[in-house]
mmCIF file with all atom_site columns, C-alpha atoms in Angstrom:
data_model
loop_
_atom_site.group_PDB
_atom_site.id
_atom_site.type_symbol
_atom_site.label_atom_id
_atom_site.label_alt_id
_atom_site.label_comp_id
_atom_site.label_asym_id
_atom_site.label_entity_id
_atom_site.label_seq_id
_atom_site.pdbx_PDB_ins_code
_atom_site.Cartn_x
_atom_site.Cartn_y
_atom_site.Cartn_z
_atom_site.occupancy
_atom_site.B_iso_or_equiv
_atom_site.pdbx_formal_charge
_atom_site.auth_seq_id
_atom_site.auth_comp_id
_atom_site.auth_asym_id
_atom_site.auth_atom_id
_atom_site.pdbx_PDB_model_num
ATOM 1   C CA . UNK A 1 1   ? 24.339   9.994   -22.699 1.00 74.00 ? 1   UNK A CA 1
ATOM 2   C CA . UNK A 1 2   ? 23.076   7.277   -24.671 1.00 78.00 ? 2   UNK A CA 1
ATOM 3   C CA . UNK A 1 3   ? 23.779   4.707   -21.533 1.00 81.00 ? 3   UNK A CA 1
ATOM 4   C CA . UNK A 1 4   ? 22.060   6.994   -19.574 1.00 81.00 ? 4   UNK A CA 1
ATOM 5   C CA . UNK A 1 5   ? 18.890   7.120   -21.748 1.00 83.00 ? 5   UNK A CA 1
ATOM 6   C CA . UNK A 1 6   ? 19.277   2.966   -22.433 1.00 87.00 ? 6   UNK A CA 1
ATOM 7   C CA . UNK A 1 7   ? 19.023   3.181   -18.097 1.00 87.00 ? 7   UNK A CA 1
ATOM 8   C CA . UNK A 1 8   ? 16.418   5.358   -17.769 1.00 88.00 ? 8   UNK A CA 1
ATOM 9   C CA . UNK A 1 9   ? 14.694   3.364   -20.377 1.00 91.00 ? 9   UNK A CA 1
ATOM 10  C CA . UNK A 1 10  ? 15.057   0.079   -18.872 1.00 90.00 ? 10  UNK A CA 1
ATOM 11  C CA . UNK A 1 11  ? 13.948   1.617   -15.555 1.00 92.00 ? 11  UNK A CA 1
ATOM 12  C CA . UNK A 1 12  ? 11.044   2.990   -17.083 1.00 92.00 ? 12  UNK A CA 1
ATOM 13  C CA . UNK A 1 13  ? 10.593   -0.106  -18.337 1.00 94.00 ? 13  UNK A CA 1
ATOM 14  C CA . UNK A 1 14  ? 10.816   -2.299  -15.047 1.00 95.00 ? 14  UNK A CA 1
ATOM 15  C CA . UNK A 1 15  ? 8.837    0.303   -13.430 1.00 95.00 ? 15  UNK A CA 1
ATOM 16  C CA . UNK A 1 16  ? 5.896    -0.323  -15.656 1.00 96.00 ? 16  UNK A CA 1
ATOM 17  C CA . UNK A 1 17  ? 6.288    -4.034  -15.572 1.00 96.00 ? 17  UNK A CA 1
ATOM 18  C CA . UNK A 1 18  ? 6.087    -3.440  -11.640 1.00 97.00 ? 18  UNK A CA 1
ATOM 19  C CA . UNK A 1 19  ? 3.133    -1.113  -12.054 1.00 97.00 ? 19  UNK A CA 1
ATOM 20  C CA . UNK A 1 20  ? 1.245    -3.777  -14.342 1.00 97.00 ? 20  UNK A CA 1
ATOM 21  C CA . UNK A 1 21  ? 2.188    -6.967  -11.962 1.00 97.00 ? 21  UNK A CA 1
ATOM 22  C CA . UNK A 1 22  ? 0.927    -4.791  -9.502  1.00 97.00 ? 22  UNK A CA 1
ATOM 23  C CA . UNK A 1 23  ? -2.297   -4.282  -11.347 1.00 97.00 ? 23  UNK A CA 1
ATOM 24  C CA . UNK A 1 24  ? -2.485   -7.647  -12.229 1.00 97.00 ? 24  UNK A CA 1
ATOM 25  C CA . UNK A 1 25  ? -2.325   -8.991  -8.938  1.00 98.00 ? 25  UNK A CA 1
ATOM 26  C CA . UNK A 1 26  ? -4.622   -6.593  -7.241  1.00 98.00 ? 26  UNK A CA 1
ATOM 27  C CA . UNK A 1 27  ? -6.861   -7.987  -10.131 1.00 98.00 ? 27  UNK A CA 1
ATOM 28  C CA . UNK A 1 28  ? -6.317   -11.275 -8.854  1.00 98.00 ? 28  UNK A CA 1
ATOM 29  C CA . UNK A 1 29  ? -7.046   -10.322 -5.055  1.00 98.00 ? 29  UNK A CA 1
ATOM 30  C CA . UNK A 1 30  ? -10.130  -8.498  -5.713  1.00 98.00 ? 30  UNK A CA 1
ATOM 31  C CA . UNK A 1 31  ? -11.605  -11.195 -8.088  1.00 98.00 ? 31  UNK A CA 1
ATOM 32  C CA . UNK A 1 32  ? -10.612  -13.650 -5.617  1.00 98.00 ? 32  UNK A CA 1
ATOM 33  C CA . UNK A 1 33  ? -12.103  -11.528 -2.745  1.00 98.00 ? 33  UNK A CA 1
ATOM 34  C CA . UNK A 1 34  ? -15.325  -11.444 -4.716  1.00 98.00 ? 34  UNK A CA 1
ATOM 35  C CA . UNK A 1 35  ? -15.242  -14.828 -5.562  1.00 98.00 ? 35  UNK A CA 1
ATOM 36  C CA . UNK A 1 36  ? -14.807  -15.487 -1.499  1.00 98.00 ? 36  UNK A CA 1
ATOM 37  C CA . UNK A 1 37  ? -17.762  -13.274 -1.078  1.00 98.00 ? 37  UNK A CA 1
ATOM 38  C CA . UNK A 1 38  ? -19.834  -15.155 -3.318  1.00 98.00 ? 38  UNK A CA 1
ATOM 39  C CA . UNK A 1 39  ? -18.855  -18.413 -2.103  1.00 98.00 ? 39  UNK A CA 1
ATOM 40  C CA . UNK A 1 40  ? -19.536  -17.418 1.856   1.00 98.00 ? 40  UNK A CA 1
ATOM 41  C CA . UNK A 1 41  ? -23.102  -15.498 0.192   1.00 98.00 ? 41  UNK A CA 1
ATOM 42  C CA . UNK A 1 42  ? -24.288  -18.807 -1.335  1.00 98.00 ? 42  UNK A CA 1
ATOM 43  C CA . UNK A 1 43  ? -23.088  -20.701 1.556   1.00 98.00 ? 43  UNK A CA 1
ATOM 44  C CA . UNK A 1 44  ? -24.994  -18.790 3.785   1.00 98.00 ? 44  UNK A CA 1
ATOM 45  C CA . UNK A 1 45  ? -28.275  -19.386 1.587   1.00 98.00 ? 45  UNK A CA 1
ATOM 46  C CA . UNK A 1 46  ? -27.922  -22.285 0.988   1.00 98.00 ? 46  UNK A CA 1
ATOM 47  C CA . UNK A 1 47  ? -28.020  -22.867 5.344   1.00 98.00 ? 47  UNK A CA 1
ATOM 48  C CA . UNK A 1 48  ? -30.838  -20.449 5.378   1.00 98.00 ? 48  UNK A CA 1
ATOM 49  C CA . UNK A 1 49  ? -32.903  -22.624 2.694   1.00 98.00 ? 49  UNK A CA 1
ATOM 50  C CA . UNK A 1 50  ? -31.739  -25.813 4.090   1.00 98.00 ? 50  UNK A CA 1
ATOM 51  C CA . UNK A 1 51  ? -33.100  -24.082 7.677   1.00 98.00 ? 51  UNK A CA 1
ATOM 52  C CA . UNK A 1 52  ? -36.283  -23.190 6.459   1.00 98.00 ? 52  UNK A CA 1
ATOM 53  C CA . UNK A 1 53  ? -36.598  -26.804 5.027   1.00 98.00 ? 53  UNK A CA 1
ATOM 54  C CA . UNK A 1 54  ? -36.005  -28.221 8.229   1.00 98.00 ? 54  UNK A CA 1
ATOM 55  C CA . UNK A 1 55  ? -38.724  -25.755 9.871   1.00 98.00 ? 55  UNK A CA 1
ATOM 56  C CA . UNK A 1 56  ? -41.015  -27.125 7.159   1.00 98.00 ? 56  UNK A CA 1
ATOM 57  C CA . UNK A 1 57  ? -40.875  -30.810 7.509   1.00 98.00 ? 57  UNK A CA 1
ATOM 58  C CA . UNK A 1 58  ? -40.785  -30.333 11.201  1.00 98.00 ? 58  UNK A CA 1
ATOM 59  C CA . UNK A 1 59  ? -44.133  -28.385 10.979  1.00 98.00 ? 59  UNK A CA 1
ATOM 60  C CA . UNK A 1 60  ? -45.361  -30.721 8.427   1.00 98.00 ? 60  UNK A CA 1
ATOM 61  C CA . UNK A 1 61  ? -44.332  -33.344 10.847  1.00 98.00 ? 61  UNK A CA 1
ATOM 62  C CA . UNK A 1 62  ? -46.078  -31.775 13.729  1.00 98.00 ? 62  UNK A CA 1
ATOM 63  C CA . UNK A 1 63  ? -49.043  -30.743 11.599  1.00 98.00 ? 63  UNK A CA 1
ATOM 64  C CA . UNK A 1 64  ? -49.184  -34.864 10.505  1.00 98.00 ? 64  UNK A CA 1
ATOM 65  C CA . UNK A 1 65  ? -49.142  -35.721 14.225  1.00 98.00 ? 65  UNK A CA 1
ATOM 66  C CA . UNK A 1 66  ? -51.709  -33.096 15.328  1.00 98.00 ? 66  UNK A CA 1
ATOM 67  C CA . UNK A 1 67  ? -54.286  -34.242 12.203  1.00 98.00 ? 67  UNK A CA 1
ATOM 68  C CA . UNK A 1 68  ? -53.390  -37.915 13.656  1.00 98.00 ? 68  UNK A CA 1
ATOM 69  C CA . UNK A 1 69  ? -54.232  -37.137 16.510  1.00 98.00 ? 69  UNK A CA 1
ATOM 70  C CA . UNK A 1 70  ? -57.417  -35.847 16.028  1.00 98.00 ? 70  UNK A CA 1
ATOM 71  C CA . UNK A 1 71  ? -58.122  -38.223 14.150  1.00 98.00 ? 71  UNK A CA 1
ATOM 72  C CA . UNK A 1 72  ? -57.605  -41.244 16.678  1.00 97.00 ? 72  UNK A CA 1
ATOM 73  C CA . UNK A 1 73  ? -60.083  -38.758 18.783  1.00 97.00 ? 73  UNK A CA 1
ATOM 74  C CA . UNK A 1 74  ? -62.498  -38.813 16.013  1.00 98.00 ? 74  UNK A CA 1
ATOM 75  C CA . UNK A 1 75  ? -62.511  -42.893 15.867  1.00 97.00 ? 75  UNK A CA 1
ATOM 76  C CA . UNK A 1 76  ? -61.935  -43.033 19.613  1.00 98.00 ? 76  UNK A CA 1
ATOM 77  C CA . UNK A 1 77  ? -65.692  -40.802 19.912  1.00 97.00 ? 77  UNK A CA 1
ATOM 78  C CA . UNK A 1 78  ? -67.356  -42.455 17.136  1.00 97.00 ? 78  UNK A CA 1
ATOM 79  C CA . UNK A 1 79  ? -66.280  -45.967 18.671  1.00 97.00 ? 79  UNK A CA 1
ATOM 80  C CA . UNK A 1 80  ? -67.903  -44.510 21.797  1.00 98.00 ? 80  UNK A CA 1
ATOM 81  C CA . UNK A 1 81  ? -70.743  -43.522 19.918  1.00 97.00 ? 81  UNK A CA 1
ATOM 82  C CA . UNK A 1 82  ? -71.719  -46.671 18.318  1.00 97.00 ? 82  UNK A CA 1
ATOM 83  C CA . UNK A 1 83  ? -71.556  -48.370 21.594  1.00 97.00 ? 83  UNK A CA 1
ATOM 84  C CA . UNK A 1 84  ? -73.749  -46.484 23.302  1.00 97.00 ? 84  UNK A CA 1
ATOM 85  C CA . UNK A 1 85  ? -76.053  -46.938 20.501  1.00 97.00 ? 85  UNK A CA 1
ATOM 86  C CA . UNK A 1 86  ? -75.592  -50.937 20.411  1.00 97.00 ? 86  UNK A CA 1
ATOM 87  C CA . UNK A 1 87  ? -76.447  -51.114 24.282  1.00 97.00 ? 87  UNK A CA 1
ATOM 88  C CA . UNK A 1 88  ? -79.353  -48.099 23.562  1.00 97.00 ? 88  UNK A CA 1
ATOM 89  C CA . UNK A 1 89  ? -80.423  -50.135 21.079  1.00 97.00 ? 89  UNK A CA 1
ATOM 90  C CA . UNK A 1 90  ? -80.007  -53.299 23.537  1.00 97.00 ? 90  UNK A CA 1
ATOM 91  C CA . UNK A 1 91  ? -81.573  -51.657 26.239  1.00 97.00 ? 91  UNK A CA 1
ATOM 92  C CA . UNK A 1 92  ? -84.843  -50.727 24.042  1.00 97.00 ? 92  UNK A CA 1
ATOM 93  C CA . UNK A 1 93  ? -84.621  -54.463 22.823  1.00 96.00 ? 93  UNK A CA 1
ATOM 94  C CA . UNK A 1 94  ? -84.684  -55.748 26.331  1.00 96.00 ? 94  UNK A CA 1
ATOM 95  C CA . UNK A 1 95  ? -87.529  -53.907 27.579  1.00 96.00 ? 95  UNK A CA 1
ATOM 96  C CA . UNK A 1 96  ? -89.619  -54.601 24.682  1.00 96.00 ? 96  UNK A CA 1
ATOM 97  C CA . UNK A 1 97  ? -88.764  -58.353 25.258  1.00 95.00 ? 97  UNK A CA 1
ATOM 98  C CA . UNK A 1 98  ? -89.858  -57.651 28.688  1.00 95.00 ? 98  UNK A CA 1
ATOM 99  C CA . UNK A 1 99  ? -92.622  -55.476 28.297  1.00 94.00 ? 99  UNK A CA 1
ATOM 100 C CA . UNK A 1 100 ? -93.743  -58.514 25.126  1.00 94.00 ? 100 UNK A CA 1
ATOM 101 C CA . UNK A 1 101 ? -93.823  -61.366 27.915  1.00 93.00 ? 101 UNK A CA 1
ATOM 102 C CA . UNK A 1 102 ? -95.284  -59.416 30.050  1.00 92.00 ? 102 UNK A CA 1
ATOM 103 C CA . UNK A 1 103 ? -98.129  -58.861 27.843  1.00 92.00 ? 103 UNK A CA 1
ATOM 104 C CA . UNK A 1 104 ? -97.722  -62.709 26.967  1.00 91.00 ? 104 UNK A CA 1
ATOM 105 C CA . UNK A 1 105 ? -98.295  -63.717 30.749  1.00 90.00 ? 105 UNK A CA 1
ATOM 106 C CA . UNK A 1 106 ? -101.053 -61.587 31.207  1.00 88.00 ? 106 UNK A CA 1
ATOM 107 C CA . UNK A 1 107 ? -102.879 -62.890 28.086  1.00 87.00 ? 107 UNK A CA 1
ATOM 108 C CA . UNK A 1 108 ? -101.793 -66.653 29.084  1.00 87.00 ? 108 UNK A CA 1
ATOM 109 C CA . UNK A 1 109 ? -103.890 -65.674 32.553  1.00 85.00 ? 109 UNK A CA 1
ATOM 110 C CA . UNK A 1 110 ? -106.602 -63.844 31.363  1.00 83.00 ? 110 UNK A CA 1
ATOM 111 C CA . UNK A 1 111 ? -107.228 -66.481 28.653  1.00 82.00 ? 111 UNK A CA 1
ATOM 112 C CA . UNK A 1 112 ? -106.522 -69.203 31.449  1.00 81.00 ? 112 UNK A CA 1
ATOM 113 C CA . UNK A 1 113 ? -109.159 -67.115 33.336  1.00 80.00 ? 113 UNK A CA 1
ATOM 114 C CA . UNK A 1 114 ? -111.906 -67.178 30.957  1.00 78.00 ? 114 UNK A CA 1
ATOM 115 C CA . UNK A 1 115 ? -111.393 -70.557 30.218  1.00 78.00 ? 115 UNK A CA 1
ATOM 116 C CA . UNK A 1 116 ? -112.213 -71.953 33.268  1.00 69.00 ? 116 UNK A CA 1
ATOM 117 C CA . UNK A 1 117 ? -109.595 -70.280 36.212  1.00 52.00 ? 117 UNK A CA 1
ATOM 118 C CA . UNK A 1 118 ? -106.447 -72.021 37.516  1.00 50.00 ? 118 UNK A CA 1
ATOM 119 C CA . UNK A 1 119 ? -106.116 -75.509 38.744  1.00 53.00 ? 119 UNK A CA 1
ATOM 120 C CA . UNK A 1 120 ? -106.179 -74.483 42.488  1.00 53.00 ? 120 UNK A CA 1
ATOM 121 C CA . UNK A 1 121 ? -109.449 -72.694 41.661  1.00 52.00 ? 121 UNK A CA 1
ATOM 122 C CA . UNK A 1 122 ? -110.889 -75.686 39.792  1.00 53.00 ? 122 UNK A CA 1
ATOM 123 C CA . UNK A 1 123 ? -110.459 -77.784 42.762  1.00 54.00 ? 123 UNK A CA 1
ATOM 124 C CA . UNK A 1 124 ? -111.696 -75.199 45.515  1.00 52.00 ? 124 UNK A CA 1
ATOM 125 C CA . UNK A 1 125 ? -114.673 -75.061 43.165  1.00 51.00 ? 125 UNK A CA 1
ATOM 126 C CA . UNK A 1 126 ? -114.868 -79.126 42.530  1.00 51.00 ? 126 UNK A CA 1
ATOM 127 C CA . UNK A 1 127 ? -114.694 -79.667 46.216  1.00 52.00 ? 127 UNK A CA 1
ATOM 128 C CA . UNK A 1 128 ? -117.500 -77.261 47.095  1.00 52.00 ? 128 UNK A CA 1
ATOM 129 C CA . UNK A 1 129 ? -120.164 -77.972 44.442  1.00 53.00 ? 129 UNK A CA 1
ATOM 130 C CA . UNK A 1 130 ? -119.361 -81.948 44.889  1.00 54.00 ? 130 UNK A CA 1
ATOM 131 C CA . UNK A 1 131 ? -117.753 -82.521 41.452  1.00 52.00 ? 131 UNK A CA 1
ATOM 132 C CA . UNK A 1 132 ? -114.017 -83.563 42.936  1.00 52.00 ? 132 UNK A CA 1
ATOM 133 C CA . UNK A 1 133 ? -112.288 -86.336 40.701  1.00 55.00 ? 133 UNK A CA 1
ATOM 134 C CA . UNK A 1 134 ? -110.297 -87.215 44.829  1.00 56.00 ? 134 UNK A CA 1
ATOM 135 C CA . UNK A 1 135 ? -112.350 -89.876 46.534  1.00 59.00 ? 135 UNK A CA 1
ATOM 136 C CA . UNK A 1 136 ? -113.611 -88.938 49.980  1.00 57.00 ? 136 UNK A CA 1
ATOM 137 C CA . UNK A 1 137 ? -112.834 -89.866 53.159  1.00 63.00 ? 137 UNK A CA 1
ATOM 138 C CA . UNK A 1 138 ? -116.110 -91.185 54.369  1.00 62.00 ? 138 UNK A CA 1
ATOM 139 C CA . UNK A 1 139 ? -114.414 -93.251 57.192  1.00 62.00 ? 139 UNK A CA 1
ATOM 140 C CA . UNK A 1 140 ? -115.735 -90.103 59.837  1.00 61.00 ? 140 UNK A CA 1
ATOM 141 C CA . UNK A 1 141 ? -119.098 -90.650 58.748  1.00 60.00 ? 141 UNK A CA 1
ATOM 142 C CA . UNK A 1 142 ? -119.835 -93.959 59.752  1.00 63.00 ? 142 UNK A CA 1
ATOM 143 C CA . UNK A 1 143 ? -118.013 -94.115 62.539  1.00 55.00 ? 143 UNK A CA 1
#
């Protein structure tokens, strides 16, 4: 009897060791399951945050080139602009340059004109009223 009560004992015992290593280790599993979890969890963020940096730089990227872009259009126009203006401006120049001699020649002649007319007149008028500086033929009159 008291063998059989030291082997019931011991059995209880070893069954309650078994029941606590089999505690333990289900511990174990589920803390390492969780662990797992967490791992593949912040794993999985961190891909989505290093995704949504990637979107980011590649729309700050494209948003760079666009406002580049419009801004070698903007130079490109104004460029533009202030040449048309330079040969405006030109242009204007030109004509009044023109429009100045113009004037200038018609002064020159009108002044030339009341000053006594052109050469070609002065000698149409010399050689009719008798006051030509050429000396004249007078061979045809004596002949």
């Amino acid at each position: 009897p008291a063998r059989r009560a030291n082997q019931i004992t011991r059995r209880r015992r070893e069954l309650e060791r078994a029941q606590a290593e089999a505690r333990r280790k289900a511990h174990e599993e589920r803390m390492a399951a969780e662990q797992k979890a967490r791992e593949e969890k912040a794993a999985a963020k961190a891909a989505a945050l290093e995704r949504e940096r990637k979107e980011r730089e590649e729309l700050l990227a494209a948003q760079r080139a666009e406002q580049e872009a419009v801004a070698a259009r903007r130079r490109e126009a104004e460029r533009v602009k202030r040449e048309a203006e330079e040969a405006e401006r030109k242009r204007l120049e030109d004509e009044k340059k023109a429009k100045q001699a113009k004037l200038a020649a018609a002064r020159s002649k009108m002044m030339g004109d009341l000053m006594g007319g052109s050469d070609e007149e002065d000698e149409a008028a010399d050689s009719l009223f008798g006051g030509s500086t050429k000396k004249a033929d007078t061979s045809a009159l004596f002949d």
